[in-house]
mmCIF file of C-alpha atoms and ligand atoms in Angstrom:
data_model
loop_
_atom_site.group_PDB
_atom_site.id
_atom_site.type_symbol
_atom_site.label_atom_id
_atom_site.label_comp_id
_atom_site.label_asym_id
_atom_site.label_seq_id
_atom_site.Cartn_x
_atom_site.Cartn_y
_atom_site.Cartn_z
ATOM 1 C CA MET A 1 18.326 -63.384 -19.193
ATOM 2 C CA SER A 2 17.750 -66.825 -19.668
ATOM 3 C CA LEU A 3 17.366 -69.251 -22.624
ATOM 4 C CA LYS A 4 13.830 -69.969 -21.805
ATOM 5 C CA LYS A 5 12.790 -65.835 -21.817
ATOM 6 C CA VAL A 6 14.524 -65.155 -25.140
ATOM 7 C CA TYR A 7 12.908 -68.339 -26.880
ATOM 8 C CA GLU A 8 9.583 -67.265 -25.179
ATOM 9 C CA PRO A 9 8.257 -66.197 -28.228
ATOM 10 C CA TYR A 10 8.588 -69.365 -30.345
ATOM 11 C CA PHE A 11 9.265 -72.480 -28.444
ATOM 12 C CA LYS A 12 10.289 -73.969 -24.999
ATOM 13 C CA ILE A 13 13.822 -74.733 -23.928
ATOM 14 C CA GLY A 14 14.386 -78.205 -22.728
ATOM 15 C CA THR A 15 17.344 -80.288 -21.136
ATOM 16 C CA SER A 16 17.823 -83.726 -19.940
ATOM 17 C CA VAL A 17 18.302 -84.332 -16.630
ATOM 18 C CA SER A 18 19.772 -86.918 -14.364
ATOM 19 C CA PHE A 19 19.830 -88.762 -11.165
ATOM 20 C CA TRP A 20 22.542 -86.603 -10.205
ATOM 21 C CA ASN A 21 20.658 -82.962 -11.090
ATOM 22 C CA MET A 22 17.970 -84.479 -9.260
ATOM 23 C CA GLY A 23 20.305 -84.490 -5.875
ATOM 24 C CA SER A 24 22.114 -80.743 -6.634
ATOM 25 C CA GLU A 25 20.464 -77.691 -5.680
ATOM 26 C CA ARG A 26 23.014 -75.966 -8.242
ATOM 27 C CA ALA A 27 21.443 -78.088 -11.066
ATOM 28 C CA LYS A 28 17.958 -77.209 -10.138
ATOM 29 C CA GLN A 29 18.602 -73.656 -9.945
ATOM 30 C CA GLU A 30 20.040 -73.802 -13.597
ATOM 31 C CA LEU A 31 17.317 -75.371 -14.459
ATOM 32 C CA LYS A 32 14.802 -73.238 -13.062
ATOM 33 C CA LYS A 33 16.535 -70.355 -14.915
ATOM 34 C CA HIS A 34 17.081 -71.530 -18.364
ATOM 35 C CA TYR A 35 14.500 -74.393 -18.963
ATOM 36 C CA SER A 36 10.805 -74.945 -19.695
ATOM 37 C CA SER A 37 10.824 -78.576 -20.275
ATOM 38 C CA ILE A 38 12.566 -81.267 -19.126
ATOM 39 C CA THR A 39 13.316 -84.807 -20.396
ATOM 40 C CA CYS A 40 14.677 -88.157 -18.242
ATOM 41 C CA GLU A 41 18.044 -89.271 -19.994
ATOM 42 C CA ASN A 42 16.977 -92.362 -18.599
ATOM 43 C CA ASP A 43 15.240 -92.775 -15.761
ATOM 44 C CA MET A 44 11.609 -93.474 -17.443
ATOM 45 C CA LYS A 45 13.070 -95.877 -20.166
ATOM 46 C CA PRO A 46 11.448 -99.578 -20.332
ATOM 47 C CA MET A 47 14.235 -101.107 -18.109
ATOM 48 C CA PHE A 48 13.536 -98.830 -15.203
ATOM 49 C CA PHE A 49 9.332 -99.124 -14.821
ATOM 50 C CA LEU A 50 9.399 -103.093 -15.509
ATOM 51 C CA ASP A 51 9.705 -104.591 -12.182
ATOM 52 C CA GLU A 52 12.179 -107.746 -12.752
ATOM 53 C CA LYS A 53 11.813 -108.927 -9.760
ATOM 54 C CA ALA A 54 8.326 -109.173 -9.288
ATOM 55 C CA ASN A 55 7.967 -110.261 -12.777
ATOM 56 C CA MET A 56 10.021 -113.063 -12.558
ATOM 57 C CA GLU A 57 8.588 -114.433 -9.363
ATOM 58 C CA ASN A 58 5.355 -114.682 -10.836
ATOM 59 C CA PRO A 59 5.389 -114.982 -14.811
ATOM 60 C CA GLU A 60 1.934 -116.604 -14.981
ATOM 61 C CA LYS A 61 0.392 -113.976 -13.168
ATOM 62 C CA TYR A 62 1.944 -111.399 -15.057
ATOM 63 C CA ASN A 63 2.337 -112.693 -18.223
ATOM 64 C CA LEU A 64 -0.131 -110.228 -20.285
ATOM 65 C CA CYS A 65 0.068 -107.445 -17.939
ATOM 66 C CA PRO A 66 3.580 -106.380 -16.858
ATOM 67 C CA THR A 67 4.087 -105.315 -13.193
ATOM 68 C CA LEU A 68 5.922 -101.972 -13.069
ATOM 69 C CA ASN A 69 7.712 -99.932 -10.488
ATOM 70 C CA PHE A 70 7.614 -96.269 -10.832
ATOM 71 C CA GLU A 71 9.994 -95.307 -7.905
ATOM 72 C CA ARG A 72 12.876 -94.152 -10.484
ATOM 73 C CA ALA A 73 10.542 -91.193 -11.841
ATOM 74 C CA LYS A 74 9.265 -89.879 -8.228
ATOM 75 C CA PRO A 75 11.646 -87.348 -8.193
ATOM 76 C CA TYR A 76 11.603 -85.632 -11.054
ATOM 77 C CA LEU A 77 7.921 -85.608 -11.351
ATOM 78 C CA GLU A 78 8.004 -84.028 -7.713
ATOM 79 C CA PHE A 79 10.641 -81.825 -8.815
ATOM 80 C CA ALA A 80 8.908 -80.659 -12.483
ATOM 81 C CA LYS A 81 5.735 -80.436 -10.465
ATOM 82 C CA GLU A 82 7.032 -78.085 -8.075
ATOM 83 C CA ALA A 83 9.312 -76.142 -10.022
ATOM 84 C CA GLY A 84 6.243 -75.809 -12.632
ATOM 85 C CA ILE A 85 8.646 -76.974 -15.440
ATOM 86 C CA ALA A 86 6.797 -79.438 -18.182
ATOM 87 C CA LEU A 87 8.139 -82.928 -18.873
ATOM 88 C CA ARG A 88 8.319 -84.704 -21.507
ATOM 89 C CA GLY A 89 7.644 -88.721 -21.031
ATOM 90 C CA HIS A 90 11.034 -90.954 -22.844
ATOM 91 C CA THR A 91 9.810 -93.187 -23.973
ATOM 92 C CA LEU A 92 7.090 -95.889 -23.969
ATOM 93 C CA ALA A 93 8.337 -98.320 -27.022
ATOM 94 C CA TRP A 94 11.688 -98.834 -27.645
ATOM 95 C CA HIS A 95 14.141 -101.661 -28.482
ATOM 96 C CA ASN A 96 17.072 -100.510 -26.448
ATOM 97 C CA GLN A 97 16.763 -99.806 -22.729
ATOM 98 C CA THR A 98 14.068 -102.431 -22.512
ATOM 99 C CA PRO A 99 15.114 -105.693 -20.798
ATOM 100 C CA PHE A 100 15.337 -108.727 -23.260
ATOM 101 C CA TRP A 101 13.390 -111.137 -21.185
ATOM 102 C CA PHE A 102 10.258 -108.580 -21.399
ATOM 103 C CA PHE A 103 10.106 -110.247 -24.969
ATOM 104 C CA LYS A 104 10.267 -113.384 -24.279
ATOM 105 C CA LYS A 105 7.803 -116.394 -23.493
ATOM 106 C CA ASP A 106 7.233 -116.456 -19.927
ATOM 107 C CA TYR A 107 9.802 -113.670 -19.098
ATOM 108 C CA SER A 108 12.618 -116.221 -19.224
ATOM 109 C CA MET A 109 15.958 -114.893 -18.579
ATOM 110 C CA ASP A 110 17.453 -117.533 -20.867
ATOM 111 C CA LYS A 111 18.959 -115.798 -23.943
ATOM 112 C CA GLU A 112 17.975 -118.961 -26.403
ATOM 113 C CA ALA A 113 14.355 -119.443 -24.855
ATOM 114 C CA PRO A 114 11.465 -118.543 -27.493
ATOM 115 C CA PHE A 115 10.129 -115.104 -27.770
ATOM 116 C CA ALA A 116 6.226 -114.689 -26.660
ATOM 117 C CA ASP A 117 3.830 -114.455 -29.733
ATOM 118 C CA ARG A 118 2.579 -111.828 -31.019
ATOM 119 C CA GLU A 119 -0.905 -111.458 -29.467
ATOM 120 C CA THR A 120 1.291 -111.661 -26.013
ATOM 121 C CA MET A 121 3.170 -109.161 -26.776
ATOM 122 C CA LEU A 122 0.462 -106.550 -28.035
ATOM 123 C CA ALA A 123 -1.241 -107.361 -24.734
ATOM 124 C CA ARG A 124 1.962 -106.512 -22.764
ATOM 125 C CA LEU A 125 2.545 -103.332 -24.988
ATOM 126 C CA GLU A 126 -1.058 -102.221 -24.007
ATOM 127 C CA SER A 127 -0.854 -103.094 -20.621
ATOM 128 C CA TYR A 128 2.606 -101.278 -20.202
ATOM 129 C CA ILE A 129 1.490 -98.221 -21.671
ATOM 130 C CA LYS A 130 -1.680 -97.962 -19.947
ATOM 131 C CA GLY A 131 -0.030 -98.904 -16.376
ATOM 132 C CA VAL A 132 2.503 -95.715 -17.360
ATOM 133 C CA LEU A 133 0.088 -93.283 -18.418
ATOM 134 C CA GLU A 134 -2.473 -93.868 -15.389
ATOM 135 C CA PHE A 135 0.004 -93.792 -12.944
ATOM 136 C CA VAL A 136 1.472 -90.218 -14.111
ATOM 137 C CA GLN A 137 -2.020 -89.182 -14.770
ATOM 138 C CA THR A 138 -3.109 -90.289 -11.704
ATOM 139 C CA GLU A 139 -0.588 -89.145 -9.159
ATOM 140 C CA TYR A 140 1.149 -86.009 -11.444
ATOM 141 C CA PRO A 141 -1.771 -84.709 -13.254
ATOM 142 C CA GLY A 142 -0.583 -82.331 -16.048
ATOM 143 C CA VAL A 143 2.792 -82.678 -15.267
ATOM 144 C CA ILE A 144 3.861 -84.699 -18.601
ATOM 145 C CA TYR A 145 3.028 -83.055 -21.426
ATOM 146 C CA ALA A 146 4.536 -84.929 -24.289
ATOM 147 C CA TRP A 147 5.515 -88.572 -24.869
ATOM 148 C CA ASP A 148 7.819 -90.213 -27.019
ATOM 149 C CA VAL A 149 5.415 -93.071 -28.050
ATOM 150 C CA VAL A 150 7.692 -94.899 -30.329
ATOM 151 C CA ASN A 151 11.704 -94.548 -30.602
ATOM 152 C CA GLU A 152 14.238 -95.413 -33.642
ATOM 153 C CA ALA A 153 11.890 -97.717 -35.150
ATOM 154 C CA MET A 154 13.633 -96.622 -38.322
ATOM 155 C CA GLU A 155 17.404 -97.680 -39.063
ATOM 156 C CA GLU A 156 19.168 -95.980 -42.208
ATOM 157 C CA ASN A 157 21.502 -98.672 -42.905
ATOM 158 C CA GLU A 158 18.332 -101.220 -43.964
ATOM 159 C CA GLU A 159 16.774 -101.315 -47.668
ATOM 160 C CA ASP A 160 13.249 -100.715 -46.628
ATOM 161 C CA CYS A 161 14.475 -98.346 -43.458
ATOM 162 C CA TRP A 162 12.918 -100.729 -40.813
ATOM 163 C CA ARG A 163 15.155 -101.734 -37.808
ATOM 164 C CA LYS A 164 15.056 -105.342 -38.117
ATOM 165 C CA LYS A 165 16.844 -105.511 -34.947
ATOM 166 C CA SER A 166 14.438 -104.220 -32.716
ATOM 167 C CA LEU A 167 12.558 -107.094 -30.818
ATOM 168 C CA TRP A 168 9.303 -104.981 -31.194
ATOM 169 C CA TYR A 169 9.924 -105.623 -35.079
ATOM 170 C CA HIS A 170 11.223 -109.199 -34.324
ATOM 171 C CA THR A 171 7.679 -109.905 -32.193
ATOM 172 C CA VAL A 172 5.352 -108.049 -33.082
ATOM 173 C CA GLY A 173 5.782 -106.798 -36.967
ATOM 174 C CA THR A 174 6.151 -103.093 -38.432
ATOM 175 C CA ASP A 175 2.588 -102.753 -36.939
ATOM 176 C CA PHE A 176 3.904 -102.304 -33.383
ATOM 177 C CA VAL A 177 4.086 -98.817 -34.387
ATOM 178 C CA GLN A 178 0.628 -98.466 -34.907
ATOM 179 C CA TYR A 179 -0.518 -100.186 -31.899
ATOM 180 C CA ALA A 180 1.756 -98.339 -29.726
ATOM 181 C CA PHE A 181 0.258 -94.856 -30.631
ATOM 182 C CA ARG A 182 -3.161 -96.683 -30.558
ATOM 183 C CA PHE A 183 -3.023 -97.574 -27.183
ATOM 184 C CA ALA A 184 -1.186 -94.280 -25.878
ATOM 185 C CA ARG A 185 -4.531 -92.420 -27.654
ATOM 186 C CA LYS A 186 -6.359 -94.901 -25.581
ATOM 187 C CA TYR A 187 -5.127 -93.981 -22.136
ATOM 188 C CA ALA A 188 -3.447 -90.670 -22.547
ATOM 189 C CA ASP A 189 -4.865 -87.726 -21.110
ATOM 190 C CA LYS A 190 -6.592 -85.237 -23.775
ATOM 191 C CA ASP A 191 -4.217 -82.311 -23.945
ATOM 192 C CA VAL A 192 -0.760 -84.768 -23.725
ATOM 193 C CA LYS A 193 0.871 -84.624 -26.807
ATOM 194 C CA LEU A 194 1.748 -87.930 -28.847
ATOM 195 C CA PHE A 195 5.578 -88.218 -30.706
ATOM 196 C CA TYR A 196 7.464 -90.223 -32.993
ATOM 197 C CA ASN A 197 11.083 -89.442 -32.088
ATOM 198 C CA ASP A 198 14.339 -90.913 -34.059
ATOM 199 C CA TYR A 199 17.605 -90.037 -34.784
ATOM 200 C CA ASN A 200 19.312 -88.820 -38.077
ATOM 201 C CA THR A 201 15.811 -87.815 -39.147
ATOM 202 C CA PHE A 202 17.388 -85.333 -41.446
ATOM 203 C CA MET A 203 18.870 -87.446 -43.747
ATOM 204 C CA PRO A 204 16.858 -87.460 -46.666
ATOM 205 C CA PHE A 205 16.328 -91.416 -47.049
ATOM 206 C CA LYS A 206 15.726 -91.727 -43.526
ATOM 207 C CA ARG A 207 13.144 -88.612 -43.477
ATOM 208 C CA ASP A 208 11.450 -89.948 -46.782
ATOM 209 C CA ASN A 209 10.788 -93.577 -45.025
ATOM 210 C CA THR A 210 9.447 -92.100 -41.953
ATOM 211 C CA CYS A 211 7.197 -89.865 -43.670
ATOM 212 C CA GLU A 212 5.761 -92.445 -45.701
ATOM 213 C CA LYS A 213 5.767 -95.635 -43.225
ATOM 214 C CA ILE A 214 5.291 -94.022 -39.905
ATOM 215 C CA LEU A 215 4.078 -90.586 -40.069
ATOM 216 C CA LYS A 216 1.354 -90.650 -42.740
ATOM 217 C CA PRO A 217 -0.443 -93.679 -41.495
ATOM 218 C CA LEU A 218 -0.433 -92.700 -38.165
ATOM 219 C CA LEU A 219 -1.688 -89.310 -39.342
ATOM 220 C CA GLU A 220 -4.280 -90.967 -41.304
ATOM 221 C CA GLU A 221 -5.635 -92.723 -38.207
ATOM 222 C CA GLY A 222 -5.309 -89.487 -35.966
ATOM 223 C CA LEU A 223 -3.054 -90.755 -33.373
ATOM 224 C CA ILE A 224 0.299 -88.659 -33.653
ATOM 225 C CA ASP A 225 0.682 -84.868 -32.581
ATOM 226 C CA GLY A 226 4.435 -84.034 -33.211
ATOM 227 C CA MET A 227 7.650 -85.170 -34.831
ATOM 228 C CA GLY A 228 11.006 -85.461 -32.519
ATOM 229 C CA MET A 229 13.774 -84.984 -34.251
ATOM 230 C CA GLN A 230 16.567 -86.708 -32.158
ATOM 231 C CA ALA A 231 19.206 -83.811 -33.338
ATOM 232 C CA HIS A 232 22.521 -85.387 -32.611
ATOM 233 C CA LEU A 233 24.844 -83.515 -34.979
ATOM 234 C CA VAL A 234 28.630 -83.566 -35.435
ATOM 235 C CA LEU A 235 30.471 -80.634 -36.179
ATOM 236 C CA ASN A 236 31.477 -80.167 -39.916
ATOM 237 C CA ASP A 237 29.868 -82.916 -40.559
ATOM 238 C CA SER A 238 25.832 -82.785 -40.451
ATOM 239 C CA ASP A 239 24.297 -80.635 -43.421
ATOM 240 C CA LEU A 240 22.314 -78.376 -41.985
ATOM 241 C CA ASN A 241 20.651 -77.516 -45.538
ATOM 242 C CA ASP A 242 19.321 -81.295 -45.060
ATOM 243 C CA PHE A 243 18.120 -80.686 -41.260
ATOM 244 C CA GLU A 244 16.276 -76.977 -42.664
ATOM 245 C CA ALA A 245 14.551 -79.335 -45.717
ATOM 246 C CA ALA A 246 13.575 -82.084 -43.010
ATOM 247 C CA LEU A 247 12.124 -79.617 -40.525
ATOM 248 C CA HIS A 248 10.008 -77.852 -43.419
ATOM 249 C CA THR A 249 9.089 -81.787 -44.653
ATOM 250 C CA TYR A 250 7.514 -82.710 -41.205
ATOM 251 C CA GLY A 251 6.062 -79.265 -40.325
ATOM 252 C CA ALA A 252 4.624 -79.525 -43.500
ATOM 253 C CA LEU A 253 2.598 -82.689 -42.540
ATOM 254 C CA GLY A 254 0.898 -80.414 -39.842
ATOM 255 C CA LEU A 255 2.786 -82.117 -36.876
ATOM 256 C CA GLU A 256 4.452 -80.053 -33.946
ATOM 257 C CA VAL A 257 7.944 -80.309 -34.597
ATOM 258 C CA GLN A 258 10.503 -80.645 -31.652
ATOM 259 C CA LEU A 259 14.421 -81.292 -31.838
ATOM 260 C CA THR A 260 14.200 -83.744 -28.418
ATOM 261 C CA GLU A 261 18.181 -84.353 -28.061
ATOM 262 C CA LEU A 262 19.994 -81.633 -29.334
ATOM 263 C CA ASP A 263 23.682 -81.642 -29.035
ATOM 264 C CA ILE A 264 26.701 -80.816 -31.602
ATOM 265 C CA HIS A 265 29.466 -83.037 -31.111
ATOM 266 C CA ALA A 266 32.812 -81.150 -30.981
ATOM 267 C CA THR A 267 36.419 -82.208 -29.985
ATOM 268 C CA ASP A 268 38.470 -79.303 -30.227
ATOM 269 C CA PRO A 269 38.216 -77.086 -27.191
ATOM 270 C CA SER A 270 40.522 -74.197 -28.685
ATOM 271 C CA GLU A 271 38.892 -70.782 -28.764
ATOM 272 C CA GLU A 272 38.593 -71.214 -32.394
ATOM 273 C CA GLY A 273 37.587 -74.612 -31.981
ATOM 274 C CA MET A 274 34.478 -73.556 -29.731
ATOM 275 C CA LYS A 275 33.792 -70.474 -32.069
ATOM 276 C CA ASN A 276 33.112 -73.003 -35.037
ATOM 277 C CA LEU A 277 30.828 -74.814 -32.598
ATOM 278 C CA ALA A 278 28.842 -71.511 -31.523
ATOM 279 C CA ASP A 279 28.983 -70.850 -35.534
ATOM 280 C CA THR A 280 26.812 -73.778 -36.182
ATOM 281 C CA TYR A 281 24.579 -73.284 -33.151
ATOM 282 C CA ASP A 282 24.116 -69.748 -34.811
ATOM 283 C CA ALA A 283 23.261 -71.240 -38.000
ATOM 284 C CA LEU A 284 20.890 -74.104 -36.749
ATOM 285 C CA PHE A 285 19.054 -71.460 -34.503
ATOM 286 C CA ARG A 286 18.328 -69.109 -36.937
ATOM 287 C CA ILE A 287 17.137 -72.307 -38.954
ATOM 288 C CA LEU A 288 14.815 -72.601 -36.072
ATOM 289 C CA VAL A 289 13.629 -69.280 -35.443
ATOM 290 C CA LYS A 290 13.161 -68.525 -39.476
ATOM 291 C CA ALA A 291 10.897 -71.852 -39.991
ATOM 292 C CA LYS A 292 8.654 -70.869 -36.895
ATOM 293 C CA LYS A 293 8.354 -67.274 -37.862
ATOM 294 C CA GLU A 294 7.258 -68.321 -41.201
ATOM 295 C CA GLY A 295 4.809 -70.961 -40.467
ATOM 296 C CA LYS A 296 7.160 -73.725 -42.178
ATOM 297 C CA ALA A 297 7.222 -75.899 -38.848
ATOM 298 C CA ASN A 298 5.441 -75.888 -35.880
ATOM 299 C CA ILE A 299 8.246 -76.138 -33.620
ATOM 300 C CA THR A 300 7.372 -76.274 -29.877
ATOM 301 C CA CYS A 301 10.464 -77.168 -27.989
ATOM 302 C CA VAL A 302 14.023 -77.477 -28.522
ATOM 303 C CA THR A 303 15.441 -79.557 -25.855
ATOM 304 C CA PHE A 304 19.223 -80.004 -25.407
ATOM 305 C CA TRP A 305 20.552 -83.271 -24.695
ATOM 306 C CA GLY A 306 22.437 -82.259 -21.234
ATOM 307 C CA MET A 307 23.365 -79.099 -19.253
ATOM 308 C CA LYS A 308 27.094 -78.995 -19.819
ATOM 309 C CA ASP A 309 29.878 -80.541 -21.370
ATOM 310 C CA ASP A 310 31.304 -82.603 -18.892
ATOM 311 C CA GLU A 311 27.825 -83.998 -18.150
ATOM 312 C CA SER A 312 27.048 -85.276 -22.078
ATOM 313 C CA TRP A 313 26.667 -88.584 -23.243
ATOM 314 C CA LEU A 314 28.769 -88.172 -26.269
ATOM 315 C CA THR A 315 32.164 -88.845 -24.523
ATOM 316 C CA GLY A 316 31.512 -91.850 -23.419
ATOM 317 C CA PHE A 317 29.416 -92.746 -26.894
ATOM 318 C CA ARG A 318 32.347 -91.164 -29.432
ATOM 319 C CA LYS A 319 35.142 -92.468 -27.632
ATOM 320 C CA GLU A 320 36.756 -88.987 -27.474
ATOM 321 C CA LYS A 321 36.271 -86.154 -25.418
ATOM 322 C CA SER A 322 33.410 -84.384 -26.618
ATOM 323 C CA TYR A 323 32.764 -80.306 -26.176
ATOM 324 C CA PRO A 324 28.857 -80.200 -27.409
ATOM 325 C CA MET A 325 27.064 -77.863 -25.058
ATOM 326 C CA LEU A 326 26.040 -74.461 -24.313
ATOM 327 C CA PHE A 327 27.808 -74.530 -21.001
ATOM 328 C CA GLY A 328 30.810 -75.974 -19.472
ATOM 329 C CA ASP A 329 32.427 -76.650 -16.658
ATOM 330 C CA ASP A 330 30.664 -75.236 -13.321
ATOM 331 C CA TYR A 331 28.008 -74.053 -15.711
ATOM 332 C CA LYS A 332 29.991 -71.765 -17.133
ATOM 333 C CA GLU A 333 28.980 -70.101 -20.495
ATOM 334 C CA LYS A 334 30.440 -70.519 -23.804
ATOM 335 C CA ALA A 335 30.331 -68.634 -27.224
ATOM 336 C CA ALA A 336 27.742 -70.833 -28.515
ATOM 337 C CA TYR A 337 25.675 -69.758 -25.340
ATOM 338 C CA TYR A 338 25.816 -65.987 -26.186
ATOM 339 C CA VAL A 339 24.992 -66.963 -30.027
ATOM 340 C CA VAL A 340 22.335 -68.697 -29.159
ATOM 341 C CA MET A 341 20.847 -65.786 -26.857
ATOM 342 C CA ASP A 342 21.244 -63.369 -28.956
ATOM 343 C CA VAL A 343 19.795 -64.852 -32.144
ATOM 344 C CA PRO A 344 16.030 -63.469 -31.425
ATOM 345 C CA GLY A 345 17.023 -60.233 -30.933
ATOM 346 C CA GLU A 346 18.753 -60.023 -34.103
ATOM 347 C CA MET A 347 15.738 -61.787 -35.975
ATOM 348 C CA LYS A 348 13.553 -59.672 -34.779
HETATM 349 C C1 GLA B 1 19.020 -92.178 -27.832
HETATM 350 C C2 GLA B 1 17.722 -92.209 -27.034
HETATM 351 C C3 GLA B 1 18.006 -91.520 -25.835
HETATM 352 C C4 GLA B 1 19.616 -91.716 -25.547
HETATM 353 C C5 GLA B 1 20.437 -91.306 -26.146
HETATM 354 C C6 GLA B 1 21.529 -91.483 -25.715
HETATM 355 O O1 GLA B 1 19.340 -90.686 -28.514
HETATM 356 O O2 GLA B 1 16.746 -91.968 -27.663
HETATM 357 O O3 GLA B 1 17.164 -91.649 -24.863
HETATM 358 O O4 GLA B 1 19.795 -92.932 -24.830
HETATM 359 O O5 GLA B 1 20.565 -92.294 -27.292
HETATM 360 O O6 GLA B 1 21.933 -90.536 -24.669
#
């Protein structure tokens, strides 16, 4: 049995993938066995698609239509196509992992240089989205089934929740979100689903602001299909009642909901510590299956952010060793794996 098989009646099971996975036959076997969706951890972000050298060499020519390079993404697209695994595109408009020169007048590398004006940035945004979507849809039709159009426009520590430090916010304003989705809708194939994606989306303040300021305006224009809850959780800290409430809130808007980057930061690798992690995964997956069964949220995919503990970004990010995933060294199944596998059978 495998994760994707036991969850087939409910939703896809996904994982993020990195370049080292694409070079490993073992990783590819695991991917084919357990997962029905993959997301590039990094290689489809603007920093990899924007061709720095070419844009620098001819900033006048490319001022309104940045030139792009898709080499980094090809191994994933090839693999997904050959393995018949659906691919989520991640991500088109984000403040992070997008080079600062992209936001500057004449693509200047000088940090002090003035920013490009709003009209220029909107033209660059449209051209970028058009270029990415046309490439994947022409060369790999049907492989990418969903895009995170905008990532992390909200910030829970800001009074009005808008992420002021985003250079998209700075150069365009809050409606960069609306424009990004308009462009994505314009160029995306008909059956490609458009998602808004963010972290801590289960927290009530961020949830309510996201609904009012992002999702409802997009829904009014028919521009959005799904809400992506990243779901980077912390053991014994993230509130699963809040998580369930948020899931139902997004579901009630009529959007698809996906957990797009699930992991649970856990620092105690002892048997007891890993049992604690397993219990939390158990509770979470029960919430997910129940919401889907009862029609409270149309969950269509749950993506883990990494396949095994030693590949998780959390150890670097949290600066302490983390054991957050269902698999440990050498893809060894952990207690959490077994409980997650059992949930669908127990909830029949
Ligand atoms: C955010 C992004 C992801 C990734 C993680 C850290 O959640 O959406 O693309 O960068 O941070 O791995």
